[in-house]
Tab-separated table of C-alpha atoms in Angstrom:
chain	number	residue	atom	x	y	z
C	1	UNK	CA	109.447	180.365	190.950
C	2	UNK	CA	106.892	182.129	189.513
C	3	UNK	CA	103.931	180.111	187.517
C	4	UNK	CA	102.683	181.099	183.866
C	5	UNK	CA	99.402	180.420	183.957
C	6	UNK	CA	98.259	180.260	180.548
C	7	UNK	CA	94.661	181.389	180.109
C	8	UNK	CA	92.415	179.974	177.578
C	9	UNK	CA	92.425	181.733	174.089
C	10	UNK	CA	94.918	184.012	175.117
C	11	UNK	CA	97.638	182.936	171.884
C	12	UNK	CA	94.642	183.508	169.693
C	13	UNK	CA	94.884	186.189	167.426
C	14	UNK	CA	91.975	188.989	166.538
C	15	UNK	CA	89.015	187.251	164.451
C	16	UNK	CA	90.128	183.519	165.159
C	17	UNK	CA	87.154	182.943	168.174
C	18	UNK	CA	84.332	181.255	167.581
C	19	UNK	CA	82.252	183.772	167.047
C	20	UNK	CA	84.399	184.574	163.507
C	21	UNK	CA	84.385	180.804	162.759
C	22	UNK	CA	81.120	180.666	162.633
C	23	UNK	CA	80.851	183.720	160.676
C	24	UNK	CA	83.005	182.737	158.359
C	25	UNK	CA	81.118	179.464	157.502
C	26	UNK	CA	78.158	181.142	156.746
C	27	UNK	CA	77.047	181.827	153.488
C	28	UNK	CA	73.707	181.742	151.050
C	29	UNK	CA	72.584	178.941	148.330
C	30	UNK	CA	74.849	180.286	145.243
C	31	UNK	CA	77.432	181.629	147.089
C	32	UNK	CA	80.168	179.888	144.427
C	33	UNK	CA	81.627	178.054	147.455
C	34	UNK	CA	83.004	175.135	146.222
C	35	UNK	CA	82.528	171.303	147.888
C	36	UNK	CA	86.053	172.137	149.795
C	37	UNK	CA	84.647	174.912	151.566
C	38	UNK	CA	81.606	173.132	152.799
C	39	UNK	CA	83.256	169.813	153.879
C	40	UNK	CA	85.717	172.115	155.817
C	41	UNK	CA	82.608	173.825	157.544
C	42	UNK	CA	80.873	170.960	158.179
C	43	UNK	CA	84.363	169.662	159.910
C	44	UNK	CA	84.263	172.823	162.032
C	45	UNK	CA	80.969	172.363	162.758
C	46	UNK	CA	81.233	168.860	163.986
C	47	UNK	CA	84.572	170.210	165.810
C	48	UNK	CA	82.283	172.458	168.107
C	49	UNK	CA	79.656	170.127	168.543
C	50	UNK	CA	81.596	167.704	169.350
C	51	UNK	CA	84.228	169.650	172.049
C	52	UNK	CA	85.710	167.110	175.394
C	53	UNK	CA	84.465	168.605	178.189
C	54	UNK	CA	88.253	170.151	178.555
C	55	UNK	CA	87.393	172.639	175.542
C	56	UNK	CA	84.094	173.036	177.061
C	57	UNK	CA	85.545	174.041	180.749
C	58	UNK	CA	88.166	176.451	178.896
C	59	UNK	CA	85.437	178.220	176.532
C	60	UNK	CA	83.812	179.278	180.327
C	61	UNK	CA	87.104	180.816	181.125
C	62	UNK	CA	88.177	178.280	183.582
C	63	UNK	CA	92.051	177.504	183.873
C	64	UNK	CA	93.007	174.251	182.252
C	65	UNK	CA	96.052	173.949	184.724
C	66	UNK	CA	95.119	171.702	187.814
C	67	UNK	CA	96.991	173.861	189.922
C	68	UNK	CA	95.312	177.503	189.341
C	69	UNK	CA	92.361	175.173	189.355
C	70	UNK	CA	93.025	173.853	192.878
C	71	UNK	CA	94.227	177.170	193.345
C	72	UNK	CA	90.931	179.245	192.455
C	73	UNK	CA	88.710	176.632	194.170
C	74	UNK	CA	90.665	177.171	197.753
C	75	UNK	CA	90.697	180.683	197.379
C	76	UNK	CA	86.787	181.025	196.689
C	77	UNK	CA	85.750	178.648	199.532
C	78	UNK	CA	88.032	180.291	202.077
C	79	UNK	CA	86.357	184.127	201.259
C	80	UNK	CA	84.828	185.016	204.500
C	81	UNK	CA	85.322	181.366	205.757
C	82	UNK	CA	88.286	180.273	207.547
C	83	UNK	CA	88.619	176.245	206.435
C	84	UNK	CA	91.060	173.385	207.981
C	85	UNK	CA	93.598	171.828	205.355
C	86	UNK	CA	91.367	168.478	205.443
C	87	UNK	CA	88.437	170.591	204.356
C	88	UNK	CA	89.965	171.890	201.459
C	89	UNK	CA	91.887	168.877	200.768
C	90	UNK	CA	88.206	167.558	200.843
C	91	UNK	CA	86.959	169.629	198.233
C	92	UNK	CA	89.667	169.635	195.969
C	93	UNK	CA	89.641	165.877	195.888
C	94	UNK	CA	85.548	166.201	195.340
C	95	UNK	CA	86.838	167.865	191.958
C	96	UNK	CA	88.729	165.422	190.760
C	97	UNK	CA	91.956	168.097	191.202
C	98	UNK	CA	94.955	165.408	190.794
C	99	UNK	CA	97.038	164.681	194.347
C	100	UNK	CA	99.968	166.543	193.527
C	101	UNK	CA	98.342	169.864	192.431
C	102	UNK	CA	96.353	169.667	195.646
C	103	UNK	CA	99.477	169.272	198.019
C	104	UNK	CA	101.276	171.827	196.083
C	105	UNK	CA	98.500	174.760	196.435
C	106	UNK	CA	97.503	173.583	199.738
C	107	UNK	CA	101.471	173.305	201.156
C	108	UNK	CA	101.523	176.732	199.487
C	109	UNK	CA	98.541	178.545	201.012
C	110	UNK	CA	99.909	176.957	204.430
C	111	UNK	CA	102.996	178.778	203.496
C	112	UNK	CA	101.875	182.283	203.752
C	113	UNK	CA	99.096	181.684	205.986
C	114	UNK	CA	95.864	181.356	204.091
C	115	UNK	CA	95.640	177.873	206.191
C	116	UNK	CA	95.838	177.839	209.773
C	117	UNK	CA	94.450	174.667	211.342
C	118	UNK	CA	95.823	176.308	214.619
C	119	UNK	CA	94.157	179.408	214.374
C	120	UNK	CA	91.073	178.042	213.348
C	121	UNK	CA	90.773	175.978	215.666
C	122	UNK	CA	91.449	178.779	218.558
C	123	UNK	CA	88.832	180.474	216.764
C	124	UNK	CA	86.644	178.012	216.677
C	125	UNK	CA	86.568	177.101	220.535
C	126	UNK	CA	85.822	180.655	221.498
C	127	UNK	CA	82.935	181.144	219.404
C	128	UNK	CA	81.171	177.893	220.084
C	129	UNK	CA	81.959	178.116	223.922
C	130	UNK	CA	80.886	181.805	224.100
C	131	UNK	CA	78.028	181.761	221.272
C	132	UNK	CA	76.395	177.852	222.175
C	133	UNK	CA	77.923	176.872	225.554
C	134	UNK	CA	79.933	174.223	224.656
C	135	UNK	CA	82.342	172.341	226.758
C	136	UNK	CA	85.801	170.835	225.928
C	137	UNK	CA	84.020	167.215	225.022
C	138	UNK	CA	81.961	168.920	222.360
C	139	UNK	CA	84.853	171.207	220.738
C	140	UNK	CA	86.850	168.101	220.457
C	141	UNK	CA	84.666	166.482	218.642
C	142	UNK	CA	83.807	169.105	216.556
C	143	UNK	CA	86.782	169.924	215.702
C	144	UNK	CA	88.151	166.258	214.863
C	145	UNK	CA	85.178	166.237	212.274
C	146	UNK	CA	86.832	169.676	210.625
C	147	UNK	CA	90.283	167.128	210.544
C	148	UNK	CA	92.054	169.456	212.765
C	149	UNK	CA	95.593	167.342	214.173
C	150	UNK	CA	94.739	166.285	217.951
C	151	UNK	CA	98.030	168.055	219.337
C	152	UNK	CA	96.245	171.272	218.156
C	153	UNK	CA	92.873	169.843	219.070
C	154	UNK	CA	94.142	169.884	222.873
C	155	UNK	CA	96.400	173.062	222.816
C	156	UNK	CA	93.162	175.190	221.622
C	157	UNK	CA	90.674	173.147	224.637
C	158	UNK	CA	93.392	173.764	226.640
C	159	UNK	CA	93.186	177.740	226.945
C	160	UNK	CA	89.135	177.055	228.257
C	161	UNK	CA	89.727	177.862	231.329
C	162	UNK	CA	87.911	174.995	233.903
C	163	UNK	CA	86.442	177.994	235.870
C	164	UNK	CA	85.066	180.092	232.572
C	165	UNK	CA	83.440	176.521	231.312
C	166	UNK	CA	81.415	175.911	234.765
C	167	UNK	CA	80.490	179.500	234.647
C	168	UNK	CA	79.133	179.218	230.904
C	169	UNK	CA	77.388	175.649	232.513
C	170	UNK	CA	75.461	177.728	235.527
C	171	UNK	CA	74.569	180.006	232.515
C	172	UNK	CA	72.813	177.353	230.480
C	173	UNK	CA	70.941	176.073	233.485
C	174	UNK	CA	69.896	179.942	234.584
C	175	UNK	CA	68.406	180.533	231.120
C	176	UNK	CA	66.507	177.339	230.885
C	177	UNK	CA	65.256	176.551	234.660
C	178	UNK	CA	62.794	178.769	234.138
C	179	UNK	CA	61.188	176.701	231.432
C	180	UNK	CA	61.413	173.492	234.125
C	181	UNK	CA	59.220	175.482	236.773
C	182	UNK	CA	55.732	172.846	237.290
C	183	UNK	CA	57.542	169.896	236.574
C	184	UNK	CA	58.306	167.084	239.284
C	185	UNK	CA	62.160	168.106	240.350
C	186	UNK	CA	63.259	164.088	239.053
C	187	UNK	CA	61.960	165.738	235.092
C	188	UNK	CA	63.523	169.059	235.850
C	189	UNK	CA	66.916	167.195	236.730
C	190	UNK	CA	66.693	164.905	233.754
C	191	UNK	CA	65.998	168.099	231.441
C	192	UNK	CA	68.832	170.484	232.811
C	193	UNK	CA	71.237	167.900	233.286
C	194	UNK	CA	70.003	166.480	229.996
C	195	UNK	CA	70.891	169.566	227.932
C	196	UNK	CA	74.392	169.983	229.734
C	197	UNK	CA	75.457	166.528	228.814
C	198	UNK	CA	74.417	167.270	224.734
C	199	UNK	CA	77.108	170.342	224.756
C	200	UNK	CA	80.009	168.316	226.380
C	201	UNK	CA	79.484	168.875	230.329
C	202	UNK	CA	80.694	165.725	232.141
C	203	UNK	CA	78.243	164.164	234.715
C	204	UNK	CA	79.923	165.448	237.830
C	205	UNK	CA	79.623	168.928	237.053
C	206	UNK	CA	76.499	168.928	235.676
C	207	UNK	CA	74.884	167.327	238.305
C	208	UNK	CA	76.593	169.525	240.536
C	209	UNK	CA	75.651	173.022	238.697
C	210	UNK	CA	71.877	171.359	238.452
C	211	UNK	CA	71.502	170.918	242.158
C	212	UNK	CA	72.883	173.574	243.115
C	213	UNK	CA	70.353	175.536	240.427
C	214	UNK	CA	67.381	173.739	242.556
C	215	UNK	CA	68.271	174.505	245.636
C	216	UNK	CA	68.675	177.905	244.816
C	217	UNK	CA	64.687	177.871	243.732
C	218	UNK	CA	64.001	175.822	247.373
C	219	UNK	CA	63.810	172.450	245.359
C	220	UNK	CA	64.330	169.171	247.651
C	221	UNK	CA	68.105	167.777	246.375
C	222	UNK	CA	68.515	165.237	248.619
C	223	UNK	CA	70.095	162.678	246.910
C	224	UNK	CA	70.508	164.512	244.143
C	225	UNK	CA	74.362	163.655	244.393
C	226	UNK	CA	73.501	159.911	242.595
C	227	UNK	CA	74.741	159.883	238.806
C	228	UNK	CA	71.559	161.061	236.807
């Protein structure tokens, strides 16, 4: 079913904005208005001083009905952002939009795609592997902050392939062992292993990709193998 969305002033016919009411009111001392006409103006005038914020939201063109409301906000947070349903749900419920508008425009936009917790969240794990290096740990709990469902929390992990996330790990510790070089090899283990464990790597592989980093550069690793 189609919805009629009925936009603010649009019954009103020509001359009958405000700009004519307050033309109409106007007048100069000796006019021949009578005491009618001027408690009338001075009732229109304490009309639009006076407006709820509802009249006030409607004179700025915005929709009175909570759904095109919930409705327009979705649609102008989700322009060149993807966004999980919790998000939105999040902000509609920020603007005071009532429950049932919200489920009906979100439900909708579900409906024909605009909102795609699974997609985003596909999306999401291949940029932040690829762009910061982070493992599985990290993406989870990233994306449980976004409200993504953990069924498609561990379907989107799941496609990081074990091999591709040590790779990215070795990567990590390439880029920053050179920064390491002149310190004792207990602070450069510490550091690199350090920085692994803030994007998600679990202790045995980072301790593993570390040592095997240092003993590439002729760096001492016995017993290295301890947990750091």
């Amino acid at each position: 079913m189609t919805r009629r969305t009925e936009w603010p002033g649009s019954d009103m016919g020509a001359g009958s904005g405000p700009e004519f009411a307050a033309e109409s009111t106007e007048g100069s001392p000796g006019s021949g208005r009578g005491a009618g006409s001027g408690e009338g103006a001075g009732r229109r005038s304490r009309s639009r001083s006076s407006g709820s914020p509802s009249s006030s939201r409607a004179e700025k063109g915005e929709p009175r009905d909570p759904v095109e409301q919930a409705r327009n906000i979705c649609l102008r947070l989700l322009t060149g952002t993807p966004r999980t349903r919790k998000q939105l749900a999040d902000a509609l419920r920020k603007r005071e939009i009532p429950d049932g508008a919200a489920e009906e425009v979100l439900s909708r936009f579900e409906d024909v795609g605009l909102i795609d917790d699974a997609a985003f969240a596909d999306a999401w794990v291949e940029s932040r592997h690829h762009g910061r290096g982070l493992a599985r740990r990290a993406l989870v709990r990233e994306l449980r902050t976004k409200g993504v469902d953990s069924v498609v929390i561990d379907e989107a992990v799941g496609q990081l392939d074990p091999e591709q996330e040590e790779a990215t790990a070795r990567e990590l510790v390439a880029r920053k062992l050179r920064s390491t070089r002149g310190l004792d090899r207990d602070k450069r283990l510490r550091r690199l292993a350090g920085m692994l464990a803030r994007k998600g790597y679990g202790e045995g592989m980072a301790l593993r990709v570390v040592r095997q980093a240092l003993e590439a550069e002729g760096e001492d690793t016995e017993g290295l193998d301890e947990p750091f």
